[in-house]
Amino acid sequence: MRVMGVDPGLTRCGLGAVDGRPGAPLTLVAVGVVRTGADEELGARLVGIEAGIERWLDDVRPDAVAVERVFSQHNVRTVMGTAQAAGIAVLCAARRGLPVALHTPSEVKAAITGSGTADKKQIGAMVTRLLRLSEMPKPADAADALALAICHVWRGGAQHRLAAALAKARGKDLKP
Amino acid sequence: MRVMGVDPGLTRCGLGAVDGRPGAPLTLVAVGVVRTGADEELGARLVGIEAGIERWLDDVRPDAVAVERVFSQHNVRTVMGTAQAAGIAVLCAARRGLPVALHTPSEVKAAITGSGTADKKQIGAMVTRLLRLSEMPKPADAADALALAICHVWRGGAQHRLAAALAKARGKDLKP
């Protein structure tokens, strides 16, 4: 299963793809960031993020996309842009009919390090070890995107099936 | 000048277009909402919002798009979806090269009613009067989208030129 992780942001949107399945070694496919300028208008930045993610989806051809779930408790100054970049990642994946999962930062940390409160350095170290890389992927947004993808390989499949079943059950309850 | 206003939301995204220029009577072009189901997955909802806005842009052919600026102080439960719907409206407009302006709710209220703290009913009443309609547009999201478009006709042009000049000046300061 090939998963592309997205650590959303307007200034740096981290992207990382891995091949893997639960219980087997993981392989790095690609890692990087899409950047947009803080002096650009919001519209131009969102168009840049969309174009970057589309290019990645064309190149990487993932089976699923994992996006960090953004909370409004985050840095208030940047949270709206982060939410909008995340929305565009979800939109791009959904337009292609790809399954999309949202994982919270603490779900990712717990999956990768065993602790929901691990710091960025610990995440980077575990991503480097799990993918048998010679050095830590940089910047941190790129490492975080790989952590999201690994988290999804390990827990995403089951979570996605659960969410679909819950949505179906909710739909049944709501309809007469 | 034809302006399309967007009152962003996942459940109901208000859309309204008017023709006008400062100091002249306004004309209603179109008003309505794009709806997505609360039981749908986020990806499907964002694809639905994008398709609805694209259809409107094709039909209405606006010269500019005005979107409500979303703050994280809003209802925490829905603010992320609102920010993502707003991001998609900005993206759709920017992809077509249309100028996009963001207006805050209090800017819109002040422009339409003279008071930044006017309630929904007062906004609806003024929109109805300014566009010489026989009844108030419903739901409130549709009336709010028209209020955004009217606000932009009256103050948007000048604001857009100011923002562009400021961005240019900022860019100059930052570069060596």
mmCIF file of C-alpha atoms in Angstrom:
data_model
loop_
_atom_site.group_PDB
_atom_site.id
_atom_site.type_symbol
_atom_site.label_atom_id
_atom_site.label_comp_id
_atom_site.label_asym_id
_atom_site.label_seq_id
_atom_site.Cartn_x
_atom_site.Cartn_y
_atom_site.Cartn_z
ATOM 1 C CA MET A 1 0.000 0.000 0.000
ATOM 2 C CA ARG A 2 1.367 3.390 -1.001
ATOM 3 C CA VAL A 3 0.377 6.294 1.250
ATOM 4 C CA MET A 4 1.063 9.987 0.741
ATOM 5 C CA GLY A 5 1.168 12.083 3.914
ATOM 6 C CA VAL A 6 0.457 15.823 3.950
ATOM 7 C CA ASP A 7 1.578 18.142 6.761
ATOM 8 C CA PRO A 8 -0.472 21.168 5.672
ATOM 9 C CA GLY A 9 0.761 24.750 5.654
ATOM 10 C CA LEU A 10 0.802 27.769 3.338
ATOM 11 C CA THR A 11 4.476 28.666 3.743
ATOM 12 C CA ARG A 12 5.685 25.057 3.790
ATOM 13 C CA CYS A 13 3.379 22.149 2.999
ATOM 14 C CA GLY A 14 5.224 18.917 3.839
ATOM 15 C CA LEU A 15 4.683 15.956 1.507
ATOM 16 C CA GLY A 16 5.988 12.418 1.936
ATOM 17 C CA ALA A 17 5.112 9.032 0.474
ATOM 18 C CA VAL A 18 5.925 5.529 1.692
ATOM 19 C CA ASP A 19 5.221 1.976 0.598
ATOM 20 C CA GLY A 20 4.340 -0.498 3.313
ATOM 21 C CA ARG A 21 1.877 -2.697 5.130
ATOM 22 C CA PRO A 22 1.446 -3.525 8.818
ATOM 23 C CA GLY A 23 4.222 -5.864 10.041
ATOM 24 C CA ALA A 24 6.536 -5.409 7.037
ATOM 25 C CA PRO A 25 9.476 -3.023 6.445
ATOM 26 C CA LEU A 26 8.596 0.414 5.070
ATOM 27 C CA THR A 27 10.136 2.013 1.961
ATOM 28 C CA LEU A 28 10.581 5.715 1.235
ATOM 29 C CA VAL A 29 9.025 6.755 -2.099
ATOM 30 C CA ALA A 30 9.464 10.540 -2.024
ATOM 31 C CA VAL A 31 9.741 13.427 0.417
ATOM 32 C CA GLY A 32 9.715 17.214 0.054
ATOM 33 C CA VAL A 33 7.791 20.421 0.564
ATOM 34 C CA VAL A 34 5.656 22.773 -1.521
ATOM 35 C CA ARG A 35 6.417 26.389 -0.605
ATOM 36 C CA THR A 36 4.531 29.608 -1.266
ATOM 37 C CA GLY A 37 5.645 33.158 -0.514
ATOM 38 C CA ALA A 38 4.296 34.993 2.533
ATOM 39 C CA ASP A 39 4.107 38.144 0.364
ATOM 40 C CA GLU A 40 1.823 36.475 -2.221
ATOM 41 C CA GLU A 41 -1.959 36.955 -2.150
ATOM 42 C CA LEU A 42 -3.960 34.141 -0.509
ATOM 43 C CA GLY A 43 -5.465 33.097 -3.857
ATOM 44 C CA ALA A 44 -2.045 32.726 -5.501
ATOM 45 C CA ARG A 45 -0.799 30.711 -2.513
ATOM 46 C CA LEU A 46 -3.753 28.305 -2.617
ATOM 47 C CA VAL A 47 -3.311 27.861 -6.386
ATOM 48 C CA GLY A 48 0.397 27.086 -5.750
ATOM 49 C CA ILE A 49 -0.453 24.506 -3.051
ATOM 50 C CA GLU A 50 -3.023 22.858 -5.331
ATOM 51 C CA ALA A 51 -0.572 22.685 -8.258
ATOM 52 C CA GLY A 52 2.152 21.211 -6.024
ATOM 53 C CA ILE A 53 -0.130 18.540 -4.553
ATOM 54 C CA GLU A 54 -1.523 17.658 -8.002
ATOM 55 C CA ARG A 55 2.020 17.193 -9.330
ATOM 56 C CA TRP A 56 2.859 14.948 -6.394
ATOM 57 C CA LEU A 57 -0.306 12.864 -6.858
ATOM 58 C CA ASP A 58 0.542 12.464 -10.560
ATOM 59 C CA ASP A 59 4.095 11.351 -9.774
ATOM 60 C CA VAL A 60 3.552 9.263 -6.638
ATOM 61 C CA ARG A 61 0.177 7.658 -7.515
ATOM 62 C CA PRO A 62 -0.732 6.816 -3.900
ATOM 63 C CA ASP A 63 -3.465 4.357 -2.849
ATOM 64 C CA ALA A 64 -4.493 6.647 0.010
ATOM 65 C CA VAL A 65 -3.756 10.122 1.361
ATOM 66 C CA ALA A 66 -3.280 10.978 5.055
ATOM 67 C CA VAL A 67 -3.668 14.614 6.111
ATOM 68 C CA GLU A 68 -3.001 16.124 9.524
ATOM 69 C CA ARG A 69 -6.226 17.088 11.262
ATOM 70 C CA VAL A 70 -6.063 20.806 12.085
ATOM 71 C CA PHE A 71 -7.545 22.132 15.325
ATOM 72 C CA SER A 72 -8.496 25.709 16.083
ATOM 73 C CA GLN A 73 -6.481 25.479 19.314
ATOM 74 C CA HIS A 74 -3.313 25.729 17.160
ATOM 75 C CA ASN A 75 -1.426 28.991 16.570
ATOM 76 C CA VAL A 76 -4.309 31.407 15.909
ATOM 77 C CA ARG A 77 -2.307 33.582 13.523
ATOM 78 C CA THR A 78 -1.672 30.767 11.037
ATOM 79 C CA VAL A 79 -4.447 28.234 11.723
ATOM 80 C CA MET A 80 -6.809 29.500 8.989
ATOM 81 C CA GLY A 81 -4.142 29.122 6.294
ATOM 82 C CA THR A 82 -3.215 25.689 7.657
ATOM 83 C CA ALA A 83 -6.876 24.605 7.580
ATOM 84 C CA GLN A 84 -7.210 25.873 4.003
ATOM 85 C CA ALA A 85 -4.056 24.047 2.835
ATOM 86 C CA ALA A 86 -5.395 20.867 4.510
ATOM 87 C CA GLY A 87 -8.745 21.374 2.774
ATOM 88 C CA ILE A 88 -7.040 21.610 -0.607
ATOM 89 C CA ALA A 89 -5.101 18.388 0.032
ATOM 90 C CA VAL A 90 -8.365 16.622 0.941
ATOM 91 C CA LEU A 91 -10.074 18.122 -2.138
ATOM 92 C CA CYS A 92 -7.299 17.024 -4.534
ATOM 93 C CA ALA A 93 -7.354 13.457 -3.190
ATOM 94 C CA ALA A 94 -11.156 13.204 -3.139
ATOM 95 C CA ARG A 95 -11.430 14.504 -6.736
ATOM 96 C CA ARG A 96 -9.369 11.464 -7.767
ATOM 97 C CA GLY A 97 -11.537 9.131 -5.701
ATOM 98 C CA LEU A 98 -8.646 8.362 -3.335
ATOM 99 C CA PRO A 99 -9.484 7.475 0.273
ATOM 100 C CA VAL A 100 -8.501 10.306 2.624
ATOM 101 C CA ALA A 101 -7.826 9.931 6.337
ATOM 102 C CA LEU A 102 -7.285 12.668 8.899
ATOM 103 C CA HIS A 103 -4.943 11.886 11.795
ATOM 104 C CA THR A 104 -4.357 14.161 14.778
ATOM 105 C CA PRO A 105 -0.774 15.126 15.708
ATOM 106 C CA SER A 106 -0.990 13.023 18.885
ATOM 107 C CA GLU A 107 -2.262 9.976 16.962
ATOM 108 C CA VAL A 108 0.755 10.292 14.658
ATOM 109 C CA LYS A 109 3.202 10.749 17.544
ATOM 110 C CA ALA A 110 1.749 7.780 19.419
ATOM 111 C CA ALA A 111 1.860 5.564 16.314
ATOM 112 C CA ILE A 112 5.475 6.421 15.473
ATOM 113 C CA THR A 113 7.124 6.814 18.889
ATOM 114 C CA GLY A 114 4.718 5.180 21.348
ATOM 115 C CA SER A 115 4.121 8.564 23.013
ATOM 116 C CA GLY A 116 1.419 11.086 22.085
ATOM 117 C CA THR A 117 3.584 13.923 23.408
ATOM 118 C CA ALA A 118 6.857 13.162 21.533
ATOM 119 C CA ASP A 119 8.770 16.190 20.203
ATOM 120 C CA LYS A 120 9.731 16.973 16.578
ATOM 121 C CA LYS A 121 13.269 15.581 17.030
ATOM 122 C CA GLN A 122 11.957 12.231 18.286
ATOM 123 C CA ILE A 123 9.509 12.021 15.344
ATOM 124 C CA GLY A 124 12.347 12.798 12.919
ATOM 125 C CA ALA A 125 14.616 10.183 14.527
ATOM 126 C CA MET A 126 11.952 7.451 14.336
ATOM 127 C CA VAL A 127 11.043 8.296 10.712
ATOM 128 C CA THR A 128 14.761 8.076 9.826
ATOM 129 C CA ARG A 129 15.083 4.688 11.575
ATOM 130 C CA LEU A 130 11.832 3.186 10.255
ATOM 131 C CA LEU A 131 12.689 4.099 6.653
ATOM 132 C CA ARG A 132 16.405 3.160 7.101
ATOM 133 C CA LEU A 133 17.577 6.587 5.875
ATOM 134 C CA SER A 134 21.150 7.840 6.237
ATOM 135 C CA GLU A 135 19.976 11.204 7.595
ATOM 136 C CA MET A 136 16.870 12.891 8.982
ATOM 137 C CA PRO A 137 14.534 14.333 6.301
ATOM 138 C CA LYS A 138 14.452 18.158 6.432
ATOM 139 C CA PRO A 139 12.643 20.454 6.995
ATOM 140 C CA ALA A 140 10.569 19.118 9.929
ATOM 141 C CA ASP A 141 7.377 19.496 7.811
ATOM 142 C CA ALA A 142 8.748 16.895 5.364
ATOM 143 C CA ALA A 143 9.566 14.458 8.204
ATOM 144 C CA ASP A 144 6.095 15.059 9.679
ATOM 145 C CA ALA A 145 4.488 14.212 6.330
ATOM 146 C CA LEU A 146 6.367 10.878 6.294
ATOM 147 C CA ALA A 147 5.267 10.243 9.911
ATOM 148 C CA LEU A 148 1.643 10.796 8.821
ATOM 149 C CA ALA A 149 2.042 8.341 5.947
ATOM 150 C CA ILE A 150 3.632 5.704 8.234
ATOM 151 C CA CYS A 151 0.904 6.236 10.851
ATOM 152 C CA HIS A 152 -1.680 5.632 8.139
ATOM 153 C CA VAL A 153 -0.007 2.452 6.900
ATOM 154 C CA TRP A 154 -0.139 1.101 10.451
ATOM 155 C CA ARG A 155 -3.582 2.262 11.603
ATOM 156 C CA GLY A 156 -5.217 3.988 8.650
ATOM 157 C CA GLY A 157 -6.746 1.037 6.862
ATOM 158 C CA ALA A 158 -8.666 -0.112 9.918
ATOM 159 C CA GLN A 159 -9.617 3.452 10.880
ATOM 160 C CA HIS A 160 -10.928 4.204 7.395
ATOM 161 C CA ARG A 161 -13.135 1.107 7.422
ATOM 162 C CA LEU A 162 -14.419 2.057 10.883
ATOM 163 C CA ALA A 163 -15.197 5.636 9.805
ATOM 164 C CA ALA A 164 -17.045 4.406 6.716
ATOM 165 C CA ALA A 165 -19.101 1.979 8.821
ATOM 166 C CA LEU A 166 -19.911 4.733 11.343
ATOM 167 C CA ALA A 167 -20.899 7.192 8.622
ATOM 168 C CA LYS A 168 -23.158 4.542 7.099
ATOM 169 C CA ALA A 169 -24.735 3.786 10.489
ATOM 170 C CA ARG A 170 -25.236 7.508 11.198
ATOM 171 C CA GLY A 171 -26.840 7.971 7.792
ATOM 172 C CA LYS A 172 -29.264 5.145 8.559
ATOM 173 C CA ASP A 173 -30.202 6.662 11.921
ATOM 174 C CA LEU A 174 -30.887 10.067 10.389
ATOM 175 C CA LYS A 175 -33.025 8.905 7.504
ATOM 176 C CA PRO A 176 -36.655 7.912 8.096
ATOM 177 C CA MET B 1 -18.984 45.737 -12.137
ATOM 178 C CA ARG B 2 -20.345 42.271 -11.364
ATOM 179 C CA VAL B 3 -19.399 40.860 -7.967
ATOM 180 C CA MET B 4 -20.083 37.385 -6.610
ATOM 181 C CA GLY B 5 -20.228 37.114 -2.817
ATOM 182 C CA VAL B 6 -19.531 33.870 -0.944
ATOM 183 C CA ASP B 7 -20.698 33.233 2.636
ATOM 184 C CA PRO B 8 -18.641 30.080 3.188
ATOM 185 C CA GLY B 9 -19.895 26.939 4.922
ATOM 186 C CA LEU B 10 -19.918 23.176 4.398
ATOM 187 C CA THR B 11 -23.610 22.575 5.149
ATOM 188 C CA ARG B 12 -24.796 25.729 3.387
ATOM 189 C CA CYS B 13 -22.465 27.886 1.299
ATOM 190 C CA GLY B 14 -24.303 31.110 0.428
ATOM 191 C CA LEU B 15 -23.731 32.557 -3.058
ATOM 192 C CA GLY B 16 -25.030 35.829 -4.442
ATOM 193 C CA ALA B 17 -24.125 38.063 -7.363
ATOM 194 C CA VAL B 18 -24.946 41.714 -8.028
ATOM 195 C CA ASP B 19 -24.218 44.278 -10.725
ATOM 196 C CA GLY B 20 -23.362 47.776 -9.574
ATOM 197 C CA ARG B 21 -20.921 50.593 -9.038
ATOM 198 C CA PRO B 22 -20.545 53.131 -6.212
ATOM 199 C CA GLY B 23 -23.313 55.752 -6.340
ATOM 200 C CA ALA B 24 -25.581 53.872 -8.762
ATOM 201 C CA PRO B 25 -28.536 51.487 -8.135
ATOM 202 C CA LEU B 26 -27.637 47.804 -7.640
ATOM 203 C CA THR B 27 -29.143 44.898 -9.575
ATOM 204 C CA LEU B 28 -29.599 41.318 -8.411
ATOM 205 C CA VAL B 29 -28.001 38.774 -10.778
ATOM 206 C CA ALA B 30 -28.453 35.515 -8.849
ATOM 207 C CA VAL B 31 -28.769 34.196 -5.309
ATOM 208 C CA GLY B 32 -28.741 30.712 -3.781
ATOM 209 C CA VAL B 33 -26.838 28.177 -1.726
ATOM 210 C CA VAL B 34 -24.681 25.116 -2.347
ATOM 211 C CA ARG B 35 -25.479 22.422 0.218
ATOM 212 C CA THR B 36 -23.571 19.298 1.249
ATOM 213 C CA GLY B 37 -24.736 16.574 3.637
ATOM 214 C CA ALA B 38 -23.429 16.493 7.219
ATOM 215 C CA ASP B 39 -23.224 12.686 6.864
ATOM 216 C CA GLU B 40 -20.889 12.863 3.826
ATOM 217 C CA GLU B 41 -17.113 12.494 4.171
ATOM 218 C CA LEU B 42 -15.133 15.766 4.258
ATOM 219 C CA GLY B 43 -13.576 15.037 0.841
ATOM 220 C CA ALA B 44 -16.962 14.533 -0.817
ATOM 221 C CA ARG B 45 -18.255 17.745 0.780
ATOM 222 C CA LEU B 46 -15.294 19.803 -0.455
ATOM 223 C CA VAL B 47 -15.681 18.334 -3.974
ATOM 224 C CA GLY B 48 -19.387 19.303 -3.845
ATOM 225 C CA ILE B 49 -18.567 22.872 -2.754
ATOM 226 C CA GLU B 50 -15.959 23.206 -5.511
ATOM 227 C CA ALA B 51 -18.365 21.905 -8.183
ATOM 228 C CA GLY B 52 -21.117 24.278 -7.001
ATOM 229 C CA ILE B 53 -18.848 27.323 -7.003
ATOM 230 C CA GLU B 54 -17.412 26.410 -10.422
ATOM 231 C CA ARG B 55 -20.927 26.144 -11.841
ATOM 232 C CA TRP B 56 -21.800 29.562 -10.405
ATOM 233 C CA LEU B 57 -18.623 31.156 -11.803
ATOM 234 C CA ASP B 58 -19.435 29.674 -15.239
ATOM 235 C CA ASP B 59 -23.000 31.021 -15.146
ATOM 236 C CA VAL B 60 -22.476 34.388 -13.438
ATOM 237 C CA ARG B 61 -19.092 35.381 -14.958
ATOM 238 C CA PRO B 62 -18.224 37.883 -12.189
ATOM 239 C CA ASP B 63 -15.499 40.547 -12.445
ATOM 240 C CA ALA B 64 -14.509 39.954 -8.810
ATOM 241 C CA VAL B 65 -15.267 37.581 -5.939
ATOM 242 C CA ALA B 66 -15.788 38.660 -2.310
ATOM 243 C CA VAL B 67 -15.431 36.000 0.394
ATOM 244 C CA GLU B 68 -16.151 36.365 4.114
ATOM 245 C CA ARG B 69 -12.936 36.402 6.134
ATOM 246 C CA VAL B 70 -13.131 33.570 8.682
ATOM 247 C CA PHE B 71 -11.673 34.018 12.169
ATOM 248 C CA SER B 72 -10.754 31.275 14.588
ATOM 249 C CA GLN B 73 -12.789 33.073 17.272
ATOM 250 C CA HIS B 74 -15.937 31.791 15.489
ATOM 251 C CA ASN B 75 -17.818 28.650 16.538
ATOM 252 C CA VAL B 76 -14.941 26.215 17.182
ATOM 253 C CA ARG B 77 -16.933 23.148 16.150
ATOM 254 C CA THR B 78 -17.540 24.381 12.604
ATOM 255 C CA VAL B 79 -14.767 26.921 11.994
ATOM 256 C CA MET B 80 -12.381 24.493 10.262
ATOM 257 C CA GLY B 81 -14.999 23.472 7.705
ATOM 258 C CA THR B 82 -15.941 27.121 7.176
ATOM 259 C CA ALA B 83 -12.271 28.047 6.628
ATOM 260 C CA GLN B 84 -11.903 25.177 4.138
ATOM 261 C CA ALA B 85 -15.032 26.180 2.191
ATOM 262 C CA ALA B 86 -13.702 29.776 2.103
ATOM 263 C CA GLY B 87 -10.323 28.487 0.877
ATOM 264 C CA ILE B 88 -11.997 26.613 -1.962
ATOM 265 C CA ALA B 89 -13.940 29.727 -3.017
ATOM 266 C CA VAL B 90 -10.682 31.731 -3.057
ATOM 267 C CA LEU B 91 -8.933 28.921 -4.983
ATOM 268 C CA CYS B 92 -11.676 28.683 -7.646
ATOM 269 C CA ALA B 93 -11.627 32.449 -8.221
ATOM 270 C CA ALA B 94 -7.814 32.711 -8.258
ATOM 271 C CA ARG B 95 -7.502 29.812 -10.745
ATOM 272 C CA ARG B 96 -9.546 31.948 -13.179
ATOM 273 C CA GLY B 97 -7.401 35.013 -12.489
ATOM 274 C CA LEU B 98 -10.318 36.834 -10.831
ATOM 275 C CA PRO B 99 -9.522 39.379 -8.118
ATOM 276 C CA VAL B 100 -10.539 38.063 -4.687
ATOM 277 C CA ALA B 101 -11.264 40.214 -1.653
ATOM 278 C CA LEU B 102 -11.849 39.077 1.914
ATOM 279 C CA HIS B 103 -14.209 41.173 4.027
ATOM 280 C CA THR B 104 -14.863 40.652 7.734
ATOM 281 C CA PRO B 105 -18.455 40.262 8.977
ATOM 282 C CA SER B 106 -18.262 43.658 10.719
ATOM 283 C CA GLU B 107 -16.969 45.370 7.552
ATOM 284 C CA VAL B 108 -19.953 43.955 5.664
ATOM 285 C CA LYS B 109 -22.440 44.967 8.376
ATOM 286 C CA ALA B 110 -20.988 48.492 8.562
ATOM 287 C CA ALA B 111 -21.062 48.883 4.769
ATOM 288 C CA ILE B 112 -24.674 47.704 4.413
ATOM 289 C CA THR B 113 -26.356 49.028 7.560
ATOM 290 C CA GLY B 114 -23.967 51.669 8.924
ATOM 291 C CA SER B 115 -23.408 49.559 12.067
ATOM 292 C CA GLY B 116 -20.708 46.891 12.511
ATOM 293 C CA THR B 117 -22.902 45.076 15.036
ATOM 294 C CA ALA B 118 -26.139 44.813 12.992
ATOM 295 C CA ASP B 119 -28.052 41.501 13.285
ATOM 296 C CA LYS B 120 -28.984 39.052 10.499
ATOM 297 C CA LYS B 121 -32.512 40.463 10.169
ATOM 298 C CA GLN B 122 -31.215 44.003 9.643
ATOM 299 C CA ILE B 123 -28.727 42.749 7.001
ATOM 300 C CA GLY B 124 -31.515 40.871 5.231
ATOM 301 C CA ALA B 125 -33.797 43.929 5.319
ATOM 302 C CA MET B 126 -31.134 46.220 3.848
ATOM 303 C CA VAL B 127 -30.189 43.709 1.120
ATOM 304 C CA THR B 128 -33.887 43.458 0.187
ATOM 305 C CA ARG B 129 -34.241 47.247 0.045
ATOM 306 C CA LEU B 130 -30.955 47.922 -1.811
ATOM 307 C CA LEU B 131 -31.766 45.358 -4.498
ATOM 308 C CA ARG B 132 -35.489 46.394 -4.616
ATOM 309 C CA LEU B 133 -36.654 42.792 -4.029
ATOM 310 C CA SER B 134 -40.236 41.864 -3.146
ATOM 311 C CA GLU B 135 -39.095 39.610 -0.290
ATOM 312 C CA MET B 136 -36.004 38.826 1.795
ATOM 313 C CA PRO B 137 -33.636 36.274 0.194
ATOM 314 C CA LYS B 138 -33.568 33.012 2.174
ATOM 315 C CA PRO B 139 -31.778 31.287 3.832
ATOM 316 C CA ALA B 140 -29.747 33.916 5.752
ATOM 317 C CA ASP B 141 -26.524 32.554 4.137
ATOM 318 C CA ALA B 142 -27.845 33.604 0.706
ATOM 319 C CA ALA B 143 -28.692 37.117 1.972
ATOM 320 C CA ASP B 144 -25.244 37.331 3.604
ATOM 321 C CA ALA B 145 -23.576 36.435 0.284
ATOM 322 C CA LEU B 146 -25.458 39.313 -1.400
ATOM 323 C CA ALA B 147 -24.397 41.644 1.440
ATOM 324 C CA LEU B 148 -20.759 40.650 0.811
ATOM 325 C CA ALA B 149 -21.122 41.374 -2.903
ATOM 326 C CA ILE B 150 -22.743 44.784 -2.227
ATOM 327 C CA CYS B 151 -20.040 45.610 0.351
ATOM 328 C CA HIS B 152 -17.427 44.821 -2.282
ATOM 329 C CA VAL B 153 -19.082 46.982 -4.945
ATOM 330 C CA TRP B 154 -19.009 49.911 -2.504
ATOM 331 C CA ARG B 155 -15.585 49.485 -0.894
ATOM 332 C CA GLY B 156 -13.889 46.554 -2.598
ATOM 333 C CA GLY B 157 -12.317 48.260 -5.587
ATOM 334 C CA ALA B 158 -10.460 50.796 -3.462
ATOM 335 C CA GLN B 159 -9.516 48.167 -0.852
ATOM 336 C CA HIS B 160 -8.127 45.836 -3.502
ATOM 337 C CA ARG B 161 -5.910 48.553 -4.969
ATOM 338 C CA LEU B 162 -4.689 49.460 -1.467
ATOM 339 C CA ALA B 163 -3.876 45.837 -0.618
ATOM 340 C CA ALA B 164 -1.966 45.389 -3.891
ATOM 341 C CA ALA B 165 0.050 48.569 -3.226
ATOM 342 C CA LEU B 166 0.810 47.444 0.340
ATOM 343 C CA ALA B 167 1.871 43.964 -0.792
ATOM 344 C CA LYS B 168 4.156 45.548 -3.389
ATOM 345 C CA ALA B 169 5.656 47.903 -0.780
ATOM 346 C CA ARG B 170 6.144 45.023 1.687
ATOM 347 C CA GLY B 171 7.846 42.975 -1.009
ATOM 348 C CA LYS B 172 10.253 45.838 -1.687
ATOM 349 C CA ASP B 173 11.116 46.179 2.017
ATOM 350 C CA LEU B 174 11.879 42.481 2.352
ATOM 351 C CA LYS B 175 14.083 42.143 -0.696
ATOM 352 C CA PRO B 176 17.649 43.455 -0.631
#
